[in-house]
mmCIF file of C-alpha atoms in Angstrom:
data_model
loop_
_atom_site.group_PDB
_atom_site.id
_atom_site.type_symbol
_atom_site.label_atom_id
_atom_site.label_comp_id
_atom_site.label_asym_id
_atom_site.label_seq_id
_atom_site.Cartn_x
_atom_site.Cartn_y
_atom_site.Cartn_z
ATOM 1 C CA MET A 1 -11.110 3.966 13.361
ATOM 2 C CA LYS A 2 -13.145 2.554 16.295
ATOM 3 C CA ASN A 3 -14.793 0.125 13.840
ATOM 4 C CA ILE A 4 -11.378 -1.046 12.676
ATOM 5 C CA LEU A 5 -10.380 -1.809 16.262
ATOM 6 C CA LYS A 6 -13.632 -3.719 16.810
ATOM 7 C CA VAL A 7 -13.036 -5.858 13.731
ATOM 8 C CA LEU A 8 -9.437 -6.424 14.817
ATOM 9 C CA ALA A 9 -10.484 -7.605 18.269
ATOM 10 C CA ILE A 10 -13.023 -10.013 16.731
ATOM 11 C CA LEU A 11 -10.415 -11.471 14.409
ATOM 12 C CA VAL A 12 -7.858 -11.976 17.192
ATOM 13 C CA ILE A 13 -10.467 -13.677 19.411
ATOM 14 C CA ALA A 14 -11.677 -15.950 16.629
ATOM 15 C CA THR A 15 -8.187 -17.008 15.632
ATOM 16 C CA ASN A 16 -7.018 -17.656 19.207
ATOM 17 C CA ILE A 17 -10.206 -19.742 19.869
ATOM 18 C CA ALA A 18 -9.471 -21.791 16.726
ATOM 19 C CA ILE A 19 -5.871 -22.398 17.860
ATOM 20 C CA ALA A 20 -6.975 -23.280 21.395
ATOM 21 C CA GLN A 21 -9.489 -25.903 20.171
ATOM 22 C CA GLU A 22 -6.813 -27.901 18.315
ATOM 23 C CA ASP A 23 -4.797 -30.730 19.702
ATOM 24 C CA PRO A 24 -2.601 -29.382 22.554
ATOM 25 C CA SER A 25 0.379 -31.206 21.075
ATOM 26 C CA THR A 26 0.365 -28.692 18.222
ATOM 27 C CA ASN A 27 0.994 -25.770 20.561
ATOM 28 C CA SER A 28 4.742 -26.183 20.301
ATOM 29 C CA GLN A 29 4.681 -25.717 16.588
ATOM 30 C CA LYS A 30 5.974 -22.558 14.952
ATOM 31 C CA TRP A 31 4.174 -20.238 12.615
ATOM 32 C CA THR A 32 5.068 -21.209 9.051
ATOM 33 C CA SER A 33 4.877 -19.545 5.642
ATOM 34 C CA ALA A 34 4.792 -22.873 3.810
ATOM 35 C CA ARG A 35 1.082 -22.825 3.130
ATOM 36 C CA PRO A 36 -1.145 -20.734 0.791
ATOM 37 C CA ASP A 37 -2.157 -18.449 3.624
ATOM 38 C CA GLY A 38 1.406 -18.174 4.928
ATOM 39 C CA HIS A 39 1.698 -14.852 3.198
ATOM 40 C CA ALA A 40 -0.717 -11.879 3.690
ATOM 41 C CA PRO A 41 -2.990 -10.729 0.899
ATOM 42 C CA ILE A 42 -0.804 -9.685 -2.039
ATOM 43 C CA SER A 43 -1.303 -5.911 -1.410
ATOM 44 C CA VAL A 44 0.432 -6.118 2.009
ATOM 45 C CA MET A 45 4.237 -5.801 2.203
ATOM 46 C CA GLY A 46 6.606 -6.767 4.979
ATOM 47 C CA ASP A 47 4.114 -9.306 6.294
ATOM 48 C CA HIS A 48 6.423 -12.383 6.541
ATOM 49 C CA THR A 49 9.968 -13.482 7.156
ATOM 50 C CA HIS A 50 12.204 -16.249 5.661
ATOM 51 C CA HIS A 51 14.477 -19.012 6.977
ATOM 52 C CA LYS A 52 18.307 -18.656 6.957
ATOM 53 C CA GLY A 53 19.679 -18.705 3.431
ATOM 54 C CA GLU A 54 16.297 -18.343 1.721
ATOM 55 C CA TRP A 55 15.739 -15.880 -1.126
ATOM 56 C CA MET A 56 12.490 -14.604 -2.517
ATOM 57 C CA PHE A 57 11.834 -12.671 -5.712
ATOM 58 C CA GLY A 58 8.491 -10.973 -6.254
ATOM 59 C CA TYR A 59 6.587 -8.951 -8.825
ATOM 60 C CA LYS A 60 3.427 -7.035 -8.085
ATOM 61 C CA PHE A 61 1.081 -5.041 -10.279
ATOM 62 C CA MET A 62 -1.349 -2.524 -8.814
ATOM 63 C CA ASN A 63 -4.056 -0.512 -10.612
ATOM 64 C CA MET A 64 -5.901 2.173 -8.671
ATOM 65 C CA ASN A 65 -8.701 4.348 -9.943
ATOM 66 C CA MET A 66 -9.922 7.661 -8.620
ATOM 67 C CA GLU A 67 -12.956 9.477 -9.985
ATOM 68 C CA GLY A 68 -15.313 12.157 -8.763
ATOM 69 C CA LEU A 69 -14.574 14.910 -6.233
ATOM 70 C CA GLN A 70 -14.937 14.909 -2.512
ATOM 71 C CA HIS A 71 -14.637 17.654 0.062
ATOM 72 C CA GLY A 72 -14.299 16.107 3.523
ATOM 73 C CA GLN A 73 -16.802 13.293 3.431
ATOM 74 C CA ASP A 74 -19.133 14.967 0.912
ATOM 75 C CA ASN A 75 -19.256 14.499 -2.842
ATOM 76 C CA ILE A 76 -19.057 17.763 -4.826
ATOM 77 C CA LYS A 77 -19.437 18.830 -8.463
ATOM 78 C CA SER A 78 -16.864 20.460 -10.723
ATOM 79 C CA SER A 79 -18.978 23.624 -10.773
ATOM 80 C CA GLU A 80 -18.291 24.038 -7.045
ATOM 81 C CA VAL A 81 -14.608 23.656 -7.602
ATOM 82 C CA PHE A 82 -14.685 26.425 -10.233
ATOM 83 C CA ASN A 83 -15.774 28.862 -7.526
ATOM 84 C CA SER A 84 -12.176 28.781 -6.209
ATOM 85 C CA TYR A 85 -10.054 27.167 -9.003
ATOM 86 C CA MET A 86 -9.513 27.474 -12.740
ATOM 87 C CA VAL A 87 -9.243 23.696 -13.248
ATOM 88 C CA ALA A 88 -11.140 20.742 -11.769
ATOM 89 C CA PRO A 89 -9.705 17.192 -11.865
ATOM 90 C CA LYS A 90 -12.135 14.561 -13.098
ATOM 91 C CA LYS A 91 -10.384 11.269 -12.687
ATOM 92 C CA MET A 92 -6.956 9.709 -12.168
ATOM 93 C CA THR A 93 -5.453 6.295 -12.633
ATOM 94 C CA MET A 94 -2.231 4.991 -11.136
ATOM 95 C CA GLN A 95 -0.488 1.776 -12.249
ATOM 96 C CA MET A 96 2.450 0.497 -10.295
ATOM 97 C CA HIS A 97 4.902 -2.276 -11.199
ATOM 98 C CA MET A 98 6.794 -3.437 -8.044
ATOM 99 C CA LEU A 99 9.904 -5.637 -8.036
ATOM 100 C CA GLY A 100 11.139 -6.948 -4.700
ATOM 101 C CA VAL A 101 13.917 -9.139 -3.323
ATOM 102 C CA MET A 102 14.113 -10.676 0.146
ATOM 103 C CA TYR A 103 16.998 -12.559 1.640
ATOM 104 C CA ALA A 104 17.457 -13.997 5.147
ATOM 105 C CA PRO A 105 21.084 -14.155 6.427
ATOM 106 C CA THR A 106 19.741 -15.652 9.677
ATOM 107 C CA ASP A 107 16.470 -17.196 10.863
ATOM 108 C CA LYS A 108 15.893 -14.005 12.850
ATOM 109 C CA LEU A 109 16.690 -11.379 10.181
ATOM 110 C CA THR A 110 15.189 -10.933 6.727
ATOM 111 C CA LEU A 111 16.405 -8.165 4.427
ATOM 112 C CA MET A 112 14.064 -6.604 1.808
ATOM 113 C CA VAL A 113 14.611 -4.268 -1.132
ATOM 114 C CA MET A 114 11.790 -2.990 -3.321
ATOM 115 C CA THR A 115 11.731 -0.706 -6.373
ATOM 116 C CA SER A 116 8.712 0.303 -8.433
ATOM 117 C CA VAL A 117 7.755 1.950 -11.703
ATOM 118 C CA LEU A 118 4.770 4.300 -11.716
ATOM 119 C CA ASP A 119 2.447 5.327 -14.508
ATOM 120 C CA LYS A 120 -0.032 8.095 -13.636
ATOM 121 C CA GLU A 121 -2.712 9.786 -15.710
ATOM 122 C CA MET A 122 -5.106 12.616 -14.732
ATOM 123 C CA ASP A 123 -8.049 13.960 -16.649
ATOM 124 C CA ALA A 124 -9.167 17.469 -15.911
ATOM 125 C CA SER A 125 -11.409 20.225 -17.271
ATOM 126 C CA THR A 126 -11.114 24.023 -17.184
ATOM 127 C CA LYS A 127 -13.682 26.617 -16.155
ATOM 128 C CA MET A 128 -14.067 27.442 -19.912
ATOM 129 C CA GLY A 129 -15.018 23.753 -20.710
ATOM 130 C CA MET A 130 -11.721 22.482 -22.134
ATOM 131 C CA ASN A 131 -10.740 18.891 -21.317
ATOM 132 C CA PHE A 132 -7.133 17.719 -21.127
ATOM 133 C CA THR A 133 -4.955 14.908 -19.774
ATOM 134 C CA THR A 134 -1.570 14.961 -18.083
ATOM 135 C CA ASN A 135 0.766 11.981 -17.582
ATOM 136 C CA SER A 136 3.794 11.046 -15.556
ATOM 137 C CA SER A 137 5.779 7.810 -15.542
ATOM 138 C CA GLY A 138 9.108 6.463 -14.264
ATOM 139 C CA PHE A 139 10.816 4.997 -11.236
ATOM 140 C CA SER A 140 9.529 5.755 -7.818
ATOM 141 C CA ASP A 141 11.499 5.744 -4.541
ATOM 142 C CA LEU A 142 13.649 2.781 -3.472
ATOM 143 C CA LYS A 143 12.710 1.047 -0.208
ATOM 144 C CA ILE A 144 15.282 -0.885 1.879
ATOM 145 C CA SER A 145 14.358 -2.514 5.171
ATOM 146 C CA GLY A 146 15.095 -5.267 7.620
ATOM 147 C CA LEU A 147 12.502 -7.571 9.301
ATOM 148 C CA TYR A 148 13.481 -8.991 12.628
ATOM 149 C CA GLN A 149 11.678 -11.908 14.227
ATOM 150 C CA LEU A 150 10.765 -11.239 17.877
ATOM 151 C CA LEU A 151 8.699 -14.345 18.594
ATOM 152 C CA ASN A 152 7.700 -17.594 16.860
ATOM 153 C CA LYS A 153 5.952 -20.263 18.919
ATOM 154 C CA ASN A 154 2.513 -21.694 19.489
ATOM 155 C CA ARG A 155 1.793 -21.039 15.826
ATOM 156 C CA GLN A 156 2.185 -17.360 16.335
ATOM 157 C CA GLN A 157 4.848 -14.894 15.122
ATOM 158 C CA VAL A 158 5.789 -11.289 15.927
ATOM 159 C CA HIS A 159 8.296 -9.456 13.814
ATOM 160 C CA ALA A 160 9.240 -5.780 13.428
ATOM 161 C CA GLN A 161 10.283 -3.907 10.355
ATOM 162 C CA LEU A 162 12.669 -0.998 10.197
ATOM 163 C CA GLY A 163 13.718 0.675 6.952
ATOM 164 C CA VAL A 164 14.270 3.764 4.806
ATOM 165 C CA THR A 165 12.924 5.075 1.565
ATOM 166 C CA ILE A 166 15.624 6.574 -0.690
ATOM 167 C CA PRO A 167 14.312 9.443 -2.856
ATOM 168 C CA THR A 168 15.026 8.042 -6.338
ATOM 169 C CA GLY A 169 11.674 9.168 -7.832
ATOM 170 C CA ASN A 170 11.411 12.297 -9.874
ATOM 171 C CA ILE A 171 9.659 15.266 -8.202
ATOM 172 C CA GLU A 172 10.058 17.614 -11.135
ATOM 173 C CA VAL A 173 7.794 15.890 -13.655
ATOM 174 C CA LYS A 174 6.395 18.249 -16.270
ATOM 175 C CA ASP A 175 3.639 18.060 -18.915
ATOM 176 C CA VAL A 176 1.568 20.391 -21.097
ATOM 177 C CA THR A 177 -1.779 21.534 -19.628
ATOM 178 C CA ALA A 178 -4.700 23.417 -21.122
ATOM 179 C CA MET A 179 -3.587 26.550 -19.275
ATOM 180 C CA SER A 180 0.147 26.425 -20.074
ATOM 181 C CA ASN A 181 0.081 27.751 -23.627
ATOM 182 C CA LYS A 182 1.717 24.501 -25.038
ATOM 183 C CA MET A 183 4.639 24.787 -22.571
ATOM 184 C CA GLN A 184 5.511 22.029 -20.142
ATOM 185 C CA VAL A 185 4.945 22.976 -16.494
ATOM 186 C CA ILE A 186 5.516 21.267 -13.134
ATOM 187 C CA LEU A 187 2.647 18.899 -12.397
ATOM 188 C CA PRO A 188 0.771 18.929 -9.040
ATOM 189 C CA TYR A 189 1.946 16.920 -6.031
ATOM 190 C CA PRO A 190 -0.163 13.720 -6.640
ATOM 191 C CA MET A 191 1.323 13.425 -10.140
ATOM 192 C CA GLN A 192 4.955 13.344 -9.015
ATOM 193 C CA LEU A 193 6.830 10.040 -8.805
ATOM 194 C CA GLY A 194 8.590 10.260 -5.439
ATOM 195 C CA SER A 195 8.772 12.088 -2.152
ATOM 196 C CA GLY A 196 12.108 13.774 -2.561
ATOM 197 C CA THR A 197 12.957 13.111 1.097
ATOM 198 C CA LEU A 198 14.682 10.340 3.004
ATOM 199 C CA ASP A 199 11.775 8.682 4.767
ATOM 200 C CA GLY A 200 11.693 6.181 7.687
ATOM 201 C CA LEU A 201 9.607 3.013 7.676
ATOM 202 C CA ILE A 202 8.649 1.238 10.882
ATOM 203 C CA ALA A 203 6.159 -1.555 11.433
ATOM 204 C CA ILE A 204 5.156 -4.355 13.877
ATOM 205 C CA ASN A 205 3.410 -7.471 12.653
ATOM 206 C CA TYR A 206 1.480 -10.185 14.541
ATOM 207 C CA LEU A 207 0.606 -13.504 12.791
ATOM 208 C CA ALA A 208 -1.331 -16.509 13.984
ATOM 209 C CA GLN A 209 -2.420 -19.818 12.434
ATOM 210 C CA SER A 210 -4.792 -22.673 13.055
ATOM 211 C CA ASP A 211 -5.154 -25.748 10.807
ATOM 212 C CA TYR A 212 -7.418 -23.896 8.405
ATOM 213 C CA LEU A 213 -7.412 -20.281 9.436
ATOM 214 C CA SER A 214 -4.734 -17.624 9.621
ATOM 215 C CA PHE A 215 -4.820 -14.055 10.983
ATOM 216 C CA GLY A 216 -2.445 -11.119 10.696
ATOM 217 C CA THR A 217 -2.298 -7.543 11.738
ATOM 218 C CA GLN A 218 0.263 -4.873 10.835
ATOM 219 C CA LEU A 219 0.762 -1.453 12.307
ATOM 220 C CA LYS A 220 2.946 0.613 9.991
ATOM 221 C CA SER A 221 4.127 4.202 9.578
ATOM 222 C CA THR A 222 6.030 6.157 7.052
ATOM 223 C CA LEU A 223 7.758 9.141 8.640
ATOM 224 C CA ARG A 224 9.005 12.043 6.493
ATOM 225 C CA PHE A 225 12.084 14.040 7.433
ATOM 226 C CA GLY A 226 13.278 17.525 6.261
ATOM 227 C CA GLU A 227 12.072 19.128 3.031
ATOM 228 C CA ASN A 228 12.850 18.111 -0.529
ATOM 229 C CA ASP A 229 14.512 20.276 -3.183
ATOM 230 C CA ARG A 230 11.109 21.755 -4.103
ATOM 231 C CA ASP A 231 10.609 23.046 -0.497
ATOM 232 C CA TYR A 232 7.861 20.757 0.709
ATOM 233 C CA ARG A 233 7.403 17.480 2.509
ATOM 234 C CA PHE A 234 4.665 14.890 2.090
ATOM 235 C CA GLY A 235 2.684 14.043 5.196
ATOM 236 C CA ASN A 236 3.382 11.140 7.509
ATOM 237 C CA ASN A 237 1.264 8.012 6.970
ATOM 238 C CA TYR A 238 -0.038 5.621 9.642
ATOM 239 C CA THR A 239 -1.730 2.402 8.642
ATOM 240 C CA LEU A 240 -3.443 -0.458 10.516
ATOM 241 C CA ASN A 241 -3.921 -3.529 8.354
ATOM 242 C CA SER A 242 -5.728 -6.665 9.524
ATOM 243 C CA TRP A 243 -6.627 -9.767 7.567
ATOM 244 C CA MET A 244 -7.999 -13.287 7.937
ATOM 245 C CA ALA A 245 -7.536 -16.145 5.475
ATOM 246 C CA TYR A 246 -9.174 -19.594 5.087
ATOM 247 C CA LYS A 247 -6.994 -22.414 3.771
ATOM 248 C CA ALA A 248 -9.376 -24.194 1.396
ATOM 249 C CA ALA A 249 -6.722 -26.643 0.123
ATOM 250 C CA SER A 250 -3.012 -27.226 0.368
ATOM 251 C CA TRP A 251 -2.554 -24.895 -2.574
ATOM 252 C CA LEU A 252 -5.443 -22.348 -2.155
ATOM 253 C CA SER A 253 -6.566 -19.782 0.357
ATOM 254 C CA MET A 254 -9.153 -17.015 0.397
ATOM 255 C CA SER A 255 -8.725 -13.747 2.357
ATOM 256 C CA ALA A 256 -10.561 -10.753 3.686
ATOM 257 C CA ARG A 257 -8.796 -7.609 4.785
ATOM 258 C CA VAL A 258 -9.591 -4.227 6.406
ATOM 259 C CA GLU A 259 -7.267 -1.274 6.512
ATOM 260 C CA GLY A 260 -7.403 2.032 8.308
ATOM 261 C CA SER A 261 -5.115 4.794 7.107
ATOM 262 C CA ILE A 262 -4.310 8.334 8.274
ATOM 263 C CA THR A 263 -2.147 10.594 6.061
ATOM 264 C CA ASP A 264 -1.102 14.039 7.218
ATOM 265 C CA GLU A 265 -1.212 17.158 5.095
ATOM 266 C CA ILE A 266 1.722 18.243 2.924
ATOM 267 C CA SER A 267 3.880 20.838 4.652
ATOM 268 C CA GLY A 268 5.656 23.650 2.754
ATOM 269 C CA ASN A 269 4.930 24.215 -0.904
ATOM 270 C CA ASP A 270 6.461 24.191 -4.413
ATOM 271 C CA SER A 271 6.729 27.808 -5.527
ATOM 272 C CA SER A 272 6.323 26.713 -9.161
ATOM 273 C CA LEU A 273 2.799 25.562 -8.532
ATOM 274 C CA ASN A 274 -0.130 28.031 -8.469
ATOM 275 C CA PRO A 275 -2.359 26.934 -5.563
ATOM 276 C CA MET A 276 -5.369 28.653 -7.149
ATOM 277 C CA MET A 277 -5.061 26.796 -10.479
ATOM 278 C CA ILE A 278 -6.167 23.237 -9.488
ATOM 279 C CA PRO A 279 -6.994 21.726 -6.026
ATOM 280 C CA ALA A 280 -4.152 19.218 -6.396
ATOM 281 C CA ALA A 281 -1.657 22.098 -6.462
ATOM 282 C CA ASN A 282 -2.834 23.418 -3.103
ATOM 283 C CA THR A 283 -1.358 21.666 -0.133
ATOM 284 C CA LYS A 284 -4.536 22.346 1.894
ATOM 285 C CA ASN A 285 -6.093 19.670 -0.331
ATOM 286 C CA SER A 286 -3.869 16.859 0.893
ATOM 287 C CA GLY A 287 -4.045 14.250 3.620
ATOM 288 C CA ALA A 288 -6.978 12.059 4.501
ATOM 289 C CA LYS A 289 -8.470 9.414 6.783
ATOM 290 C CA SER A 290 -9.831 6.234 5.131
ATOM 291 C CA ILE A 291 -11.026 2.734 5.700
ATOM 292 C CA THR A 292 -10.551 0.136 2.908
ATOM 293 C CA THR A 293 -11.716 -3.452 2.640
ATOM 294 C CA GLY A 294 -10.437 -6.126 0.314
ATOM 295 C CA VAL A 295 -11.045 -9.745 -0.713
ATOM 296 C CA GLY A 296 -8.474 -11.966 -2.391
ATOM 297 C CA ILE A 297 -7.030 -15.360 -3.142
ATOM 298 C CA ASN A 298 -3.540 -16.804 -2.684
ATOM 299 C CA THR A 299 -2.279 -19.933 -4.480
ATOM 300 C CA TYR A 300 0.841 -21.875 -3.446
ATOM 301 C CA ILE A 301 2.668 -24.812 -4.993
ATOM 302 C CA PRO A 302 3.888 -26.979 -2.146
ATOM 303 C CA THR A 303 5.785 -29.607 -4.144
ATOM 304 C CA GLY A 304 7.353 -30.347 -7.511
ATOM 305 C CA SER A 305 9.476 -28.298 -9.914
ATOM 306 C CA PHE A 306 7.628 -25.084 -9.043
ATOM 307 C CA LYS A 307 7.627 -25.554 -5.323
ATOM 308 C CA ASN A 308 7.156 -22.274 -3.327
ATOM 309 C CA LEU A 309 5.801 -20.414 -6.324
ATOM 310 C CA ARG A 310 2.865 -18.186 -5.346
ATOM 311 C CA PHE A 311 0.235 -16.162 -7.135
ATOM 312 C CA GLY A 312 -1.976 -13.659 -5.354
ATOM 313 C CA LEU A 313 -4.849 -11.398 -6.348
ATOM 314 C CA GLU A 314 -6.830 -8.899 -4.334
ATOM 315 C CA TYR A 315 -9.686 -6.529 -5.088
ATOM 316 C CA ALA A 316 -10.036 -3.641 -2.614
ATOM 317 C CA PHE A 317 -12.421 -0.692 -2.273
ATOM 318 C CA PRO A 318 -12.886 2.123 0.237
ATOM 319 C CA VAL A 319 -15.820 2.182 2.620
ATOM 320 C CA TYR A 320 -14.989 5.461 4.290
ATOM 321 C CA GLN A 321 -13.053 8.510 3.180
ATOM 322 C CA ASP A 322 -12.587 11.855 4.904
ATOM 323 C CA MET A 323 -10.479 14.150 2.770
ATOM 324 C CA ASN A 324 -8.660 17.312 3.805
ATOM 325 C CA GLY A 325 -10.076 19.884 1.433
ATOM 326 C CA ILE A 326 -11.005 18.952 -2.159
ATOM 327 C CA GLN A 327 -9.605 15.711 -3.624
ATOM 328 C CA LEU A 328 -10.389 12.952 -6.059
ATOM 329 C CA GLU A 329 -12.315 10.129 -4.504
ATOM 330 C CA LYS A 330 -10.555 6.752 -4.471
ATOM 331 C CA GLU A 331 -12.435 3.858 -5.961
ATOM 332 C CA GLU A 332 -11.326 0.278 -6.662
ATOM 333 C CA THR A 333 -7.755 -1.075 -6.473
ATOM 334 C CA LEU A 334 -6.728 -4.356 -8.113
ATOM 335 C CA THR A 335 -3.475 -5.932 -7.015
ATOM 336 C CA LEU A 336 -1.889 -9.144 -8.352
ATOM 337 C CA GLY A 337 1.515 -10.661 -8.036
ATOM 338 C CA LEU A 338 3.917 -13.577 -8.276
ATOM 339 C CA GLN A 339 6.370 -14.609 -5.536
ATOM 340 C CA TYR A 340 9.051 -17.349 -5.720
ATOM 341 C CA SER A 341 11.287 -18.412 -2.865
ATOM 342 C CA PHE A 342 14.211 -20.827 -2.746
ATOM 343 C CA HIS A 343 17.365 -21.747 -0.844
#
């Protein structure tokens, strides 16, 4: 986490120097989203606001892969897992289709609604050498929030985000496993589609621009309340995201991003899950600290029939992971999306 703060400080200093070196007459200008780097890398949400009366519709696709096992910061083999569990996970993929709508009733306030469809697949093997795959798919939780602009001058903007996550995702997904005698059973926590709880979202964003560079940082938390109908609660999540982008042309920018994340352990437990069957069914094997980096591109059409149409792509990968207990190791994540805004 100290390394993230160092990188953040360097990015802030570099951007402010770039702004300061420009013509002083530009210091009265406001931060603007009407440029290719006016939005964050496509994987970041809640990063920008809109003008009064403006709508934005967006679609994002994310593919995340996990493979190999990790205990704390150390890689381990399936044979070590079998010392305590009957089943060892081998790999997992998660695909997410996200649909979002933003609308600004005023220049200060932007409203945002996002829904998503998840498709998860986990490969596992038993102590007896049997391999099997489980799947879950469907709608995840619905997110509703408001973004309020606190400051916009000298090509810098600060805005806050406050919202809720409504538990529309299924937390009782079942499938057949190698140990279930052809009967469908409740799948472990990572394979469920929602949280089952009403969660709070809170974030603060800082954005800055020069003629060719832009910088952003976002401090965000997801806070879980109560317990769901299966008698558990996912852990709170705290994320610090920072990025810098270079505007290569009026329609193209390239970005680099670093993200630090802390996720708390699951509290409570689902009594239908046997915590000795597979690590993913044991709440002690949940929560982590991680640092992820990403590189991406954003394209933006500034004029013509498709004005304000955007396409973004980002490839991200972890550089540090410290797991609570035994968990699958995260690998690469690919995110791409389209965004279109209009009055």
